[in-house]
Tab-separated table of C-alpha atoms and ligand atoms in Angstrom:
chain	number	residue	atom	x	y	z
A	1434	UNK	CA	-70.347	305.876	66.182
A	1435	UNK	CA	-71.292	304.848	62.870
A	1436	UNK	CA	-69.245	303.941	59.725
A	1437	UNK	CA	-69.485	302.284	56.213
A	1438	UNK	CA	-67.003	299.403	56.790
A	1439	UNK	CA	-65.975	298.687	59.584
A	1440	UNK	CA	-62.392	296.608	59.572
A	1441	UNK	CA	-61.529	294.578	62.360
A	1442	UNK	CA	-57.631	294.216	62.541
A	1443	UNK	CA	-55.000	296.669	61.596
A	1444	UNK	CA	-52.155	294.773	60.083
A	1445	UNK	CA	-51.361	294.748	56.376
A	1446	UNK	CA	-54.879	293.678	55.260
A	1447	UNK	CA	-56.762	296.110	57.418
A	1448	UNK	CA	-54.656	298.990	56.395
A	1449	UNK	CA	-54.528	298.268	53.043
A	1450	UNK	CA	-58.513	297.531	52.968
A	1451	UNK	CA	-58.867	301.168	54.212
A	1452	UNK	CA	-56.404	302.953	52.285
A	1453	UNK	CA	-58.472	301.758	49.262
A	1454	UNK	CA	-61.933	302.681	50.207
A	1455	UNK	CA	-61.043	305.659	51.538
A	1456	UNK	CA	-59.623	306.802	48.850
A	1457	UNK	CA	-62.596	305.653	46.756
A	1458	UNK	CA	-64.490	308.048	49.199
A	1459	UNK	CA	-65.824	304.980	51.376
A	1460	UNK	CA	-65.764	306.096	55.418
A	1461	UNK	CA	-63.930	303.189	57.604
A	1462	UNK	CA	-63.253	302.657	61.231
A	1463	UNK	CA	-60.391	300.041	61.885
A	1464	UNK	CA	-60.590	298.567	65.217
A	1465	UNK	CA	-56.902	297.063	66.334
A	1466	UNK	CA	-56.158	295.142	69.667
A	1467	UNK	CA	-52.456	296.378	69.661
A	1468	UNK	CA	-50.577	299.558	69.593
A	1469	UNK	CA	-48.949	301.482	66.330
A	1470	UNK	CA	-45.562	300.393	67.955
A	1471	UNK	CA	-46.363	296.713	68.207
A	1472	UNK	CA	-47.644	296.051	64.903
A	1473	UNK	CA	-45.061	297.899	63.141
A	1474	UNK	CA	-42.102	295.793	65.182
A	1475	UNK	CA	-43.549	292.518	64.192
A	1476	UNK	CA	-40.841	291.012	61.355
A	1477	UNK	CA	-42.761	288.890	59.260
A	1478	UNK	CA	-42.892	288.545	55.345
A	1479	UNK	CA	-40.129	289.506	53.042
A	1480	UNK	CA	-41.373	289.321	49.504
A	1481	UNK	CA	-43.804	291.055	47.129
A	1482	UNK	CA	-45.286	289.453	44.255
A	1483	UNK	CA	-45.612	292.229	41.438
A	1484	UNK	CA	-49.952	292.078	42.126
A	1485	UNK	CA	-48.792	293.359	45.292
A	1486	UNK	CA	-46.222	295.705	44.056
A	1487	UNK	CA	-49.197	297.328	41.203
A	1488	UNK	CA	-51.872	296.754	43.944
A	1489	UNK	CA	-49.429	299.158	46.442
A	1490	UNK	CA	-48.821	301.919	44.159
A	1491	UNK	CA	-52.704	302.145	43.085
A	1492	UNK	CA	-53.212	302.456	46.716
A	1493	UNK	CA	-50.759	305.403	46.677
A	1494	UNK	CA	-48.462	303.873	49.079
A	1495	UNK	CA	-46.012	302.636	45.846
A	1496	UNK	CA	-43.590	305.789	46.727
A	1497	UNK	CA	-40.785	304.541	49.215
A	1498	UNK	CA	-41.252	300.676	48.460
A	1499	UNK	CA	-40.210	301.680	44.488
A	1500	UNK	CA	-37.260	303.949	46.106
A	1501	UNK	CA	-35.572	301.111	48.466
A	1502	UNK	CA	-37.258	297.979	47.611
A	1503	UNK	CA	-35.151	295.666	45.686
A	1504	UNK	CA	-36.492	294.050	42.613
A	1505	UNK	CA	-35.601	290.318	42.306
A	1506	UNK	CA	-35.209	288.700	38.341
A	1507	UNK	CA	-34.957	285.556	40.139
A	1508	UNK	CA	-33.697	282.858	43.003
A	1509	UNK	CA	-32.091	279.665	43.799
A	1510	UNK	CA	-33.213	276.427	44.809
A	1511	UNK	CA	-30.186	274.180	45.958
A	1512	UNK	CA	-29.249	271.053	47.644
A	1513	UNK	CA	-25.770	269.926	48.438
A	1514	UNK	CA	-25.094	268.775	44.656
A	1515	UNK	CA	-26.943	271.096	42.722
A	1516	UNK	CA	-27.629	274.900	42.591
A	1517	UNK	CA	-30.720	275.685	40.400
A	1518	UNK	CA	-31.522	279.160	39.003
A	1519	UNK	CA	-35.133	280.173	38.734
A	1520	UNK	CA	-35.017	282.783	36.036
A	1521	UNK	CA	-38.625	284.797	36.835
A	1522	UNK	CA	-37.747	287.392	34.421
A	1523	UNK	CA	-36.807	285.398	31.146
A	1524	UNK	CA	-39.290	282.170	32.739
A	1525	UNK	CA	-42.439	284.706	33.127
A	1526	UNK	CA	-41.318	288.431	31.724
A	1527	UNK	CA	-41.990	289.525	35.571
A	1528	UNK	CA	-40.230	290.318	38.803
A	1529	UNK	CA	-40.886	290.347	42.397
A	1530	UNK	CA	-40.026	292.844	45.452
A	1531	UNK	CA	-37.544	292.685	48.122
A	1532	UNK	CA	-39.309	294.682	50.915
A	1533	UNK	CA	-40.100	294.339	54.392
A	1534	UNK	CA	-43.979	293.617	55.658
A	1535	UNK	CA	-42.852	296.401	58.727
A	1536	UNK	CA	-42.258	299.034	55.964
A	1537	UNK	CA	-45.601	298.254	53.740
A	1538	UNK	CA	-47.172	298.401	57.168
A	1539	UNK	CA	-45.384	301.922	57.994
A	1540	UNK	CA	-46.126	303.112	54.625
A	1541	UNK	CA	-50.113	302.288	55.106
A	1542	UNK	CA	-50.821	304.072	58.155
A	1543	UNK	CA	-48.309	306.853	57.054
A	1544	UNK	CA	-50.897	307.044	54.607
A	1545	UNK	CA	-54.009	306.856	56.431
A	1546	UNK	CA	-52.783	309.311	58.759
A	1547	UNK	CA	-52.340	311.815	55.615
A	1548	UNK	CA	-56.312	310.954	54.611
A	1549	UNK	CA	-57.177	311.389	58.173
A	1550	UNK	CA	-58.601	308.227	58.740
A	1551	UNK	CA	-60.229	306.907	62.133
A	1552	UNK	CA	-58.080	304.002	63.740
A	1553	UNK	CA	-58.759	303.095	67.406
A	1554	UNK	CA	-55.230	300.971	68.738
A	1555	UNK	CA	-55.836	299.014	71.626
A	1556	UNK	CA	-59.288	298.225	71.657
A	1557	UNK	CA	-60.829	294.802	73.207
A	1558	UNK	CA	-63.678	292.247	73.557
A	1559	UNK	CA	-64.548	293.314	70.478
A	1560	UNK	CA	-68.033	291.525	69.118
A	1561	UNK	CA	-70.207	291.254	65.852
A	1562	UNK	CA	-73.445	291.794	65.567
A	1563	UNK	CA	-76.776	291.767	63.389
A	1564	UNK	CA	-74.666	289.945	60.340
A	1565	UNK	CA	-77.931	289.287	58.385
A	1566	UNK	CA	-79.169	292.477	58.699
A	1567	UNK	CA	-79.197	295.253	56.471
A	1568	UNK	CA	-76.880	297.202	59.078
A	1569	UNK	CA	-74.889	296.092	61.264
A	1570	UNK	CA	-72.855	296.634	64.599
A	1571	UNK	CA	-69.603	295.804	66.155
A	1572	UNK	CA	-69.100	296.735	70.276
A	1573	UNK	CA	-65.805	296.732	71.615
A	1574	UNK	CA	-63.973	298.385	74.737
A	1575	UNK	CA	-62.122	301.221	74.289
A	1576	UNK	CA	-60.502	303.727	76.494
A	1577	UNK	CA	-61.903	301.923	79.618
A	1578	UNK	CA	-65.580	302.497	78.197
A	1579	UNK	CA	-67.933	299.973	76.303
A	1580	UNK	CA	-67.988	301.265	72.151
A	1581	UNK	CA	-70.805	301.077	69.221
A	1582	UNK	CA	-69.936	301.029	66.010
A	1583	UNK	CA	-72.689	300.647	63.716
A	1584	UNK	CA	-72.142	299.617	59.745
A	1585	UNK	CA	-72.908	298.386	56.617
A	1586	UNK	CA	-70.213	295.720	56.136
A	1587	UNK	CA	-67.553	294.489	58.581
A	1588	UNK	CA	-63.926	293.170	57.483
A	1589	UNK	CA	-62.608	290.625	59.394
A	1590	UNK	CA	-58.796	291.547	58.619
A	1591	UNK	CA	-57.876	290.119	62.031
A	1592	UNK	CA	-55.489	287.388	61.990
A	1593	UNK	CA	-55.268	283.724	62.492
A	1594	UNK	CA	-56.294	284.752	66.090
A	1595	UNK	CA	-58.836	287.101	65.903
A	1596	UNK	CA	-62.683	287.026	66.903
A	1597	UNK	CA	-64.127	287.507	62.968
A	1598	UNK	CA	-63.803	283.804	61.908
A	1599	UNK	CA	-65.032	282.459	64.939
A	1600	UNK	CA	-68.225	284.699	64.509
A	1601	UNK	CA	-69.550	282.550	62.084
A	1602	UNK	CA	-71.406	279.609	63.468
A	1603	UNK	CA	-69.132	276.874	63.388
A	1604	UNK	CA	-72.214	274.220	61.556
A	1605	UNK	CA	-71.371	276.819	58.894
A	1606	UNK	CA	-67.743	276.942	58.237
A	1607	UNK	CA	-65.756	274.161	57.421
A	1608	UNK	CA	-61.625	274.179	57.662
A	1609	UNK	CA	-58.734	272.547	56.240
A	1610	UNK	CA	-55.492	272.517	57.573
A	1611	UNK	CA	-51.896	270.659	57.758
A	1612	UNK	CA	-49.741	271.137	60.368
A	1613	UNK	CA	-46.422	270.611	59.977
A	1614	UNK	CA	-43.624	268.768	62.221
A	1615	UNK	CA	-41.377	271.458	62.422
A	1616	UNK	CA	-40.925	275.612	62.580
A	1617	UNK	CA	-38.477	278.447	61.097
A	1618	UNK	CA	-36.058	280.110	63.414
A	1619	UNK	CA	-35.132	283.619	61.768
A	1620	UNK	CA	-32.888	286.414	62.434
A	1621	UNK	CA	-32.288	289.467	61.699
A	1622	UNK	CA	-28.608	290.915	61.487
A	1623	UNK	CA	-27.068	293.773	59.986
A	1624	UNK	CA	-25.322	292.260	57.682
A	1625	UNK	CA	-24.282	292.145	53.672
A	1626	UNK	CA	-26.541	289.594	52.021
A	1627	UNK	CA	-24.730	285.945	51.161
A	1628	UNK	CA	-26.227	286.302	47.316
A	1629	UNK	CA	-27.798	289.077	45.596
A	1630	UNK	CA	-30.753	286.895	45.064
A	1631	UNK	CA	-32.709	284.516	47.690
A	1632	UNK	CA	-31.491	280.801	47.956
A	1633	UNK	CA	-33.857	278.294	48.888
A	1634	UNK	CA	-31.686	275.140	50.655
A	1635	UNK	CA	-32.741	271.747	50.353
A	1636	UNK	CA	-29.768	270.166	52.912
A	1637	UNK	CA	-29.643	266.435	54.877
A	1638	UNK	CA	-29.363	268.509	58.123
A	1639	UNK	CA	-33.140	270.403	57.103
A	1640	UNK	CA	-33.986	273.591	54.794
A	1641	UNK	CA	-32.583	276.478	55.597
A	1642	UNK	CA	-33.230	279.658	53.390
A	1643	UNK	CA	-31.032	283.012	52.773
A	1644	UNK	CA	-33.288	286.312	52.377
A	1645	UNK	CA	-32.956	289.894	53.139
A	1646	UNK	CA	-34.301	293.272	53.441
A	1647	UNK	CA	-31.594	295.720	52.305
A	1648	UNK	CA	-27.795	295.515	51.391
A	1649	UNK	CA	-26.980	295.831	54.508
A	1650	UNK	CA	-29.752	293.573	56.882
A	1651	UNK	CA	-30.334	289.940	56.040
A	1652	UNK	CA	-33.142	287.697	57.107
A	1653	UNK	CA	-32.042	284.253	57.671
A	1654	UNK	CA	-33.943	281.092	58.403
A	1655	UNK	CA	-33.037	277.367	59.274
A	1656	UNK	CA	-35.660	274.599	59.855
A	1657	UNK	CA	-35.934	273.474	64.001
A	1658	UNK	CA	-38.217	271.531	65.582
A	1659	UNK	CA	-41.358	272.244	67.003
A	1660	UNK	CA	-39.617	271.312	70.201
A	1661	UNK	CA	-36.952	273.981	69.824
A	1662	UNK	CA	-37.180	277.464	71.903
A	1663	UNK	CA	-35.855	280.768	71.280
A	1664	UNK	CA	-32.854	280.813	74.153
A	1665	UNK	CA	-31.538	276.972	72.647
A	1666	UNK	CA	-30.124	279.100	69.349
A	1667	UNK	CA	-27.107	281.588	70.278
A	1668	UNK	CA	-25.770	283.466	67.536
A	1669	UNK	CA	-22.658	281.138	67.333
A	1670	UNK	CA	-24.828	278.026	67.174
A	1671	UNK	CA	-27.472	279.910	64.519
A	1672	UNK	CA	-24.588	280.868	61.960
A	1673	UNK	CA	-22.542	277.823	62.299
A	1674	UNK	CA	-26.102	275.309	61.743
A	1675	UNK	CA	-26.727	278.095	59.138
A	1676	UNK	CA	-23.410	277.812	57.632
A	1677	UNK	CA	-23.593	274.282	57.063
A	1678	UNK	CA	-27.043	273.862	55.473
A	1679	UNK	CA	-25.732	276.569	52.635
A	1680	UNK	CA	-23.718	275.158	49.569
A	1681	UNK	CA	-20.404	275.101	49.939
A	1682	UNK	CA	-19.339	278.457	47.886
A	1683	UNK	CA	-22.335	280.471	49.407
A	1684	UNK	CA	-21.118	279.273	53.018
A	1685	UNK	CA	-17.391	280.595	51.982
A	1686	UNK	CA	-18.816	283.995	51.294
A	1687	UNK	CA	-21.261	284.480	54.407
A	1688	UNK	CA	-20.560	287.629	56.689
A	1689	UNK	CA	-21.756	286.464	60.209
A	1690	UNK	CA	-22.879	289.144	63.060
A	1691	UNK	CA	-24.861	290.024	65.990
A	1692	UNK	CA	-28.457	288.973	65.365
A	1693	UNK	CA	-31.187	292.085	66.204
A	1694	UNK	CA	-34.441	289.578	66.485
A	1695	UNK	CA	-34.017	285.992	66.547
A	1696	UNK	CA	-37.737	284.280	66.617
A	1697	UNK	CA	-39.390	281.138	65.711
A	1698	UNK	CA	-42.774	280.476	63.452
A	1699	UNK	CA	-44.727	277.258	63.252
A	1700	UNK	CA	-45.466	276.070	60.296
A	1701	UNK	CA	-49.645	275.323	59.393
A	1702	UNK	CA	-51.650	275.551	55.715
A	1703	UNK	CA	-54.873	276.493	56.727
A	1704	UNK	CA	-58.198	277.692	55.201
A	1705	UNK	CA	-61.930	278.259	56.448
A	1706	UNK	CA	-64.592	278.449	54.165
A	1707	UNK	CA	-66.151	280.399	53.518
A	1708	UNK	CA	-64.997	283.991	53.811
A	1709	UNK	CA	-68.829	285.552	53.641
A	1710	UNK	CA	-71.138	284.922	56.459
A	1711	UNK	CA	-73.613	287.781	55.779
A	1712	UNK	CA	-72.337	291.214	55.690
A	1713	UNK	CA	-68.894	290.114	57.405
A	1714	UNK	CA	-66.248	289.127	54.955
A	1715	UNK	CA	-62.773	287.330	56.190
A	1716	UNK	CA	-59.891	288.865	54.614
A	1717	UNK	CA	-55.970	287.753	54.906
A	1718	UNK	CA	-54.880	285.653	57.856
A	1719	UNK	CA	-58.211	285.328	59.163
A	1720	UNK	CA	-59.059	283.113	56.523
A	1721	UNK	CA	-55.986	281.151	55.673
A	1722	UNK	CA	-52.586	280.852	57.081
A	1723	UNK	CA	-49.977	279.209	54.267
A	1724	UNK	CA	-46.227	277.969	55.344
A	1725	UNK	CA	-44.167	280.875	54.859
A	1726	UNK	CA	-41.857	278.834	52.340
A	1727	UNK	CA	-43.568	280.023	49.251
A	1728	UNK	CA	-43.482	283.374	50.403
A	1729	UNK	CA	-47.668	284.151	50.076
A	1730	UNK	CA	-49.263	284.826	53.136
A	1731	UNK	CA	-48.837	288.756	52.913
A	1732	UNK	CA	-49.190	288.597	48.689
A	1733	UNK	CA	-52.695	286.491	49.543
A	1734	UNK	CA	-53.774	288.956	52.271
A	1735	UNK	CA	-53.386	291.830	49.481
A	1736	UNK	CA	-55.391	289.865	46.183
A	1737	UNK	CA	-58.163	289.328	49.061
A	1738	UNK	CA	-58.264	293.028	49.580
A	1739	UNK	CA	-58.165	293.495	45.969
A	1740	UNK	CA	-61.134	291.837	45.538
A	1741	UNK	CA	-63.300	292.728	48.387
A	1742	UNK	CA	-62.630	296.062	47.364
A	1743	UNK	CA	-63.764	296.169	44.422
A	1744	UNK	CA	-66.495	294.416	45.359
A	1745	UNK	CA	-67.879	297.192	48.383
A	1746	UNK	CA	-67.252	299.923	46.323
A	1747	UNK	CA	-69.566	298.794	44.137
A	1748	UNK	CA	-72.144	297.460	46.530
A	1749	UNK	CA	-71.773	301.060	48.521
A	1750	UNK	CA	-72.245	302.913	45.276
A	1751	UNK	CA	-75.335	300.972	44.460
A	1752	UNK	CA	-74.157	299.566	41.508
A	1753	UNK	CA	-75.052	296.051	42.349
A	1754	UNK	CA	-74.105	292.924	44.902
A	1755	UNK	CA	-72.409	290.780	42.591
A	1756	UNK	CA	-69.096	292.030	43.648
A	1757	UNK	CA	-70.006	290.746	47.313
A	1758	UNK	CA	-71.918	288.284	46.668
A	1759	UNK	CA	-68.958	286.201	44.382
A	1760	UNK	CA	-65.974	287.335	47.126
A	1761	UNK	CA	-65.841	284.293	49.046
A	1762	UNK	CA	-65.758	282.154	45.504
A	1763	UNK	CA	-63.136	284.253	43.742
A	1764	UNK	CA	-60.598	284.860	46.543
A	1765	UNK	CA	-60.934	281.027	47.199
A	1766	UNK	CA	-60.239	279.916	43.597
A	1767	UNK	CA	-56.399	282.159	44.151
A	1768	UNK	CA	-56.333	280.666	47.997
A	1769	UNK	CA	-56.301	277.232	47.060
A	1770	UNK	CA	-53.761	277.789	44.220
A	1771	UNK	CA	-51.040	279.623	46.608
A	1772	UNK	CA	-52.041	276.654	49.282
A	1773	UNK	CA	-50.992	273.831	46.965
A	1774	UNK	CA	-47.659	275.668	45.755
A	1775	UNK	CA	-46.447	276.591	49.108
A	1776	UNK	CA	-47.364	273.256	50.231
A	1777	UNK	CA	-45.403	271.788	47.729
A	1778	UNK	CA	-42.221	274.103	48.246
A	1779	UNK	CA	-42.513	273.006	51.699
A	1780	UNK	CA	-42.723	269.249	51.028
A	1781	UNK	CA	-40.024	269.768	48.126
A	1782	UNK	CA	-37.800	271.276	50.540
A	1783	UNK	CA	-37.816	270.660	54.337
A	1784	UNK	CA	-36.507	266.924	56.008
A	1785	UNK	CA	-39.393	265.754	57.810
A	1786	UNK	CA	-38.377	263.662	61.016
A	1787	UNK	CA	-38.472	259.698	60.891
A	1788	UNK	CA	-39.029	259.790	56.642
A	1789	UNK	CA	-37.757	257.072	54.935
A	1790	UNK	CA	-34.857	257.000	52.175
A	1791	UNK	CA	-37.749	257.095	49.386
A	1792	UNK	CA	-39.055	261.241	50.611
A	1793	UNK	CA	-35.181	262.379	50.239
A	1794	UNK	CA	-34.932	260.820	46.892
A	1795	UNK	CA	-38.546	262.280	45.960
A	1796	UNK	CA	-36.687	265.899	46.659
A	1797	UNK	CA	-33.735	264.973	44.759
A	1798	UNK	CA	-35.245	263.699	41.832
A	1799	UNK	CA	-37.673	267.337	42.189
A	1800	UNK	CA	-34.660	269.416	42.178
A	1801	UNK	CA	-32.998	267.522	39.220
A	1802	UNK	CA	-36.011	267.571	37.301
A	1803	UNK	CA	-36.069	271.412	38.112
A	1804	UNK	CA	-32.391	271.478	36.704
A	1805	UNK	CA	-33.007	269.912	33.273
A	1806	UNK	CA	-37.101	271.029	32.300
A	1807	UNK	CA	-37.734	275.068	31.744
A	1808	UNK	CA	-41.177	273.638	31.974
A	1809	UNK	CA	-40.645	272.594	35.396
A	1810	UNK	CA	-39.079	275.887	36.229
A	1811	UNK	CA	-41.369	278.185	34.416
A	1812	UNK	CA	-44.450	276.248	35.975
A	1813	UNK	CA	-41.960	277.469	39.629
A	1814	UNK	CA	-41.473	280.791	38.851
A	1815	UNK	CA	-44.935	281.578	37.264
A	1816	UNK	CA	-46.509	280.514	40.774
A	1817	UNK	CA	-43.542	282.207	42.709
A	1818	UNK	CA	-44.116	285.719	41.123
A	1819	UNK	CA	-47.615	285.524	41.517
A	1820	UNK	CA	-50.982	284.269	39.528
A	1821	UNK	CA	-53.071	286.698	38.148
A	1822	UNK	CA	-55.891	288.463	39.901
B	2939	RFL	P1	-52.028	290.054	60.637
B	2939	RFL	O1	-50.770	290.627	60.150
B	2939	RFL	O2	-51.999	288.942	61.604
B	2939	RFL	O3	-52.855	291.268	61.256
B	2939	RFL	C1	-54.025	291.062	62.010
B	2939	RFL	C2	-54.198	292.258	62.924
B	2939	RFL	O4	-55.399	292.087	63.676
B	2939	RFL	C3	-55.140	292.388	65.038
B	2939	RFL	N1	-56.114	291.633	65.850
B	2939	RFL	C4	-57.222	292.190	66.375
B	2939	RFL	N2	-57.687	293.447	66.351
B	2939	RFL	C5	-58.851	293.682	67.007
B	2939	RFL	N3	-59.540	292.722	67.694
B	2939	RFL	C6	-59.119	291.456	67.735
B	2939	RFL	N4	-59.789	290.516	68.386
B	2939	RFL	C7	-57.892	291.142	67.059
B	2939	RFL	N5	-57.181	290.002	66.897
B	2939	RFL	C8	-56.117	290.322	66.165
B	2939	RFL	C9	-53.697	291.972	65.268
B	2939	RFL	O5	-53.114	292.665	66.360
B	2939	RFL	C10	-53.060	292.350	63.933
B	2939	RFL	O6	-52.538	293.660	63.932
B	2939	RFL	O7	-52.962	289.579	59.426
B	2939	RFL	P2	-53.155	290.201	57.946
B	2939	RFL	O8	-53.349	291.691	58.015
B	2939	RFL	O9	-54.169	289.363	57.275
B	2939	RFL	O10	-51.739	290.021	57.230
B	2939	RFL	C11	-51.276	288.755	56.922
B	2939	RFL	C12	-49.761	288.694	57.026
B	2939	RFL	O11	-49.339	289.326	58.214
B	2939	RFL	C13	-49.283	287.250	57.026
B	2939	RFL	O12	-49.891	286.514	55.983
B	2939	RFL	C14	-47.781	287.065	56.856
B	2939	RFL	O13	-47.023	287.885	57.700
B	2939	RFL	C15	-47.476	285.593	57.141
B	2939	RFL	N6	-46.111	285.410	57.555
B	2939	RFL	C16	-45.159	285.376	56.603
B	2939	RFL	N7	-45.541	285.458	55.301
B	2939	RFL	C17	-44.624	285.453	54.349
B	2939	RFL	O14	-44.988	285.546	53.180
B	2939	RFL	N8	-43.282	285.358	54.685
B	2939	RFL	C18	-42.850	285.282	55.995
B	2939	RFL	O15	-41.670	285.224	56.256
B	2939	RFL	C19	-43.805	285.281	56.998
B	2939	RFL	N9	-43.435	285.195	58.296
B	2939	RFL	C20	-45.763	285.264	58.911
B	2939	RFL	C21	-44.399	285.189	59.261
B	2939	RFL	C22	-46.750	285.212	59.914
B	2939	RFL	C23	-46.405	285.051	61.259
B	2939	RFL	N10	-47.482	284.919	62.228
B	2939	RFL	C24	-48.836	285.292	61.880
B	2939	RFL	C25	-47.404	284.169	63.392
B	2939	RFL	C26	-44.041	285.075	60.605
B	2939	RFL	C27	-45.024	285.020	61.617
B	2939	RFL	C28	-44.551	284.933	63.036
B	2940	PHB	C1	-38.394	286.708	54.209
B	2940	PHB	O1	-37.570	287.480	53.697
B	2940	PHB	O2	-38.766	286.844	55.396
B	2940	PHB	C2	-38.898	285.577	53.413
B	2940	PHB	C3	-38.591	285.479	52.067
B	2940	PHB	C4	-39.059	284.409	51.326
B	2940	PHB	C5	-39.840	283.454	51.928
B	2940	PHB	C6	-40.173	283.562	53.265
B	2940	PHB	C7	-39.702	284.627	54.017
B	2940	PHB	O3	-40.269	282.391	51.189
């Protein structure tokens, strides 16, 4: 087999890599170690920053997600004394998308499957070869038999856990991370949202944060410890935690219900530079994992495809490597920029076991400074809806 790009991984980046070069008239093979079914059941990100949103409909997958998605002018930021709005729309003239990552994902290889494009589900082993070549080739195992795929340039668009990062030789790559003490438990449940808009809660017992995919389904979160598993949160003992972490009018109002996925997510910032290593380029997750509290790692996964885009279309077209050759420089410059915010968020906003009396006051004295300086919430909300490309 033989292919222009080939893209390793078909979650959001993968899909969303291909959609665009295809449609630029660039061939692509995506090679993805799960089936349709499992990627598309995997709940994950809620929120799209309007890049995302423009990025989408240039992609001509903007159809459905502009019917049912749910623009947001704004959300709260609360702790048990004080409710803050974050205005995006008056702060920055911008809004951002309520919509799930399982329907963008949907809507992608809805979309490849109306270009006709080639992706092989539930491939293995897959390797990378010949990187500093002028053409490359990835093997994998397929249908029980050993696969060649020979290319130009490879994607890596696959994952935190994926082989492309670890291709590079590790005296060449250099990473950065911060794990944090403690994960999210979320559920799903068919239920009417607690707010129209998403609030953020800053509480003594640990953050807990109301979102939500529809008018009817709401996506609900509450800080646990590492230690905590799955089966220790019923229902009863998810809503009433949840309950109490919410401020006091927002908890009067909350419709409870069966949950319909209950899981839990570590928290981790992470990068690896840096995202070239001769013709393979790290896109997404692969790269860089952020805590989910600022709501970026999907909206980081798409300005990455943006750019590498951009850049192989020209380098395919013969209209010069510069493109390629600044990737790794210009996708960083946005990473590092969506790593400090949704550090901060996370710092602002979660208890962190054994802290002293000095970090709660630190959040306090964040959130009233919030309440009092547009500044302070414009310099929020202009990082929330998303920095330019
Ligand atoms: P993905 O979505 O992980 O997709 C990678 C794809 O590559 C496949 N794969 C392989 N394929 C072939 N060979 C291999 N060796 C492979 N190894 C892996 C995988 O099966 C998969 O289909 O990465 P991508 O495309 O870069 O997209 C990134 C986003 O998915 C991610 O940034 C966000 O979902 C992060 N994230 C969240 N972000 C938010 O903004 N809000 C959230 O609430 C939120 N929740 C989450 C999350 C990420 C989670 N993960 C990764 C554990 C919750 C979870 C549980
Ligand atoms: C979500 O709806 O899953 C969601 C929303 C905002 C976040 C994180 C997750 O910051």
């Amino acid at each position: 087999m033989s292919t222009q790009v080939a893209i390793i991984g078909g979650g959001p980046s993968g899909l969303l890599l291909s959609q665009l070069l295809n449609r630029a008239g660039i061939e692509t093979v995506v090679l993805e170690r799960a089936t349709r079914a499992h990627v598309l059941g995997r709940i994950r990100a809620g929120i799209l920053e309007w890049g995302t949103v423009e990025l989408l409909r240039e992609a001509g997958v903007g159809a459905r997600m502009d019917a049912r998605g749910i623009s947001h002018d704004g959300c709260y930021l609360t702790d048990e004394d004080l409710m803050v709005h974050i205005d995006f729309r008056a702060l920055t003239g911008r809004s951002v998308m309520v919509y799930g990552q399982t329907e963008v994902t949907a809507d992608l290889y809805s979309a490849q499957d109306a270009l006709g494009t080639t992706i092989l589900h539930e491939v293995s082993e897959v390797e990378i070869h010949d990187l500093d070549s002028t053409r490359s080739h990835v093997t994998f195992t397929h249908d029980g038999q050993r696969k060649r795929l020979s290319c130009l340039y490879v994607a890596g668009c696959d994952g935190f856990h994926g082989v492309s990062r670890k291709t590079i030789p590790e005296d060449r790559r250099r990473a950065f991370e911060r794990v944090y003490p403690f994960g999210w438990l979320g559920i799903l449940s068919e239920t009417p949202p607690v707010h129209d808009e998403l609030i953020y809660s800053n509480s003594p017992r640990g953050f807990a944060l109301a979102s939500m995919r529809s008018e009817m389904l709401v996506r609900y979160y509450v800080q646990v410890p590492l230690s905590d598993r799955v089966e220790d949160w019923s229902d009863d003992r998810f809503w009433d935690e949840f309950s109490a972490r919410l401020p006091s009018d927002a908890a009067a109002r909350l419709v409870t219900g069966p949950s319909i996925e209950k899981s839990i997510a570590p928290l981790r910032s992470f990068v690896s530079e840096p995202l070239r290593w001769g013709n393979l380029f790290l896109v997404g997750d692969s790269a860089h994992i952020v805590p989910p509290t600022g709501a970026k790692g999907l909206n980081l996964a798409a300005s990455d495809v943006y750019y590498l885009h951009d850049a192989l279309i020209r380098a395919i077209r013969g209209q010069g490597t510069t493109g390629i050759d600044g990737y790794s420089e210009r996708a960083l410059a946005r990473i590092w920029k969506a790593m400090r915010f949704s550090w901060q968020m996370t710092t602002m906003l979660h208890r962190f076991d054994g802290e002293d009396a000095f970090a709660a006051q630190m959040r306090k004295a964040t959130l009233d400074h919030l309440a009092q300086s547009e500044t302070a919430r414009r310099e929020l909300a202009e990082n929330y809806i998303g920095l330019p490309y």
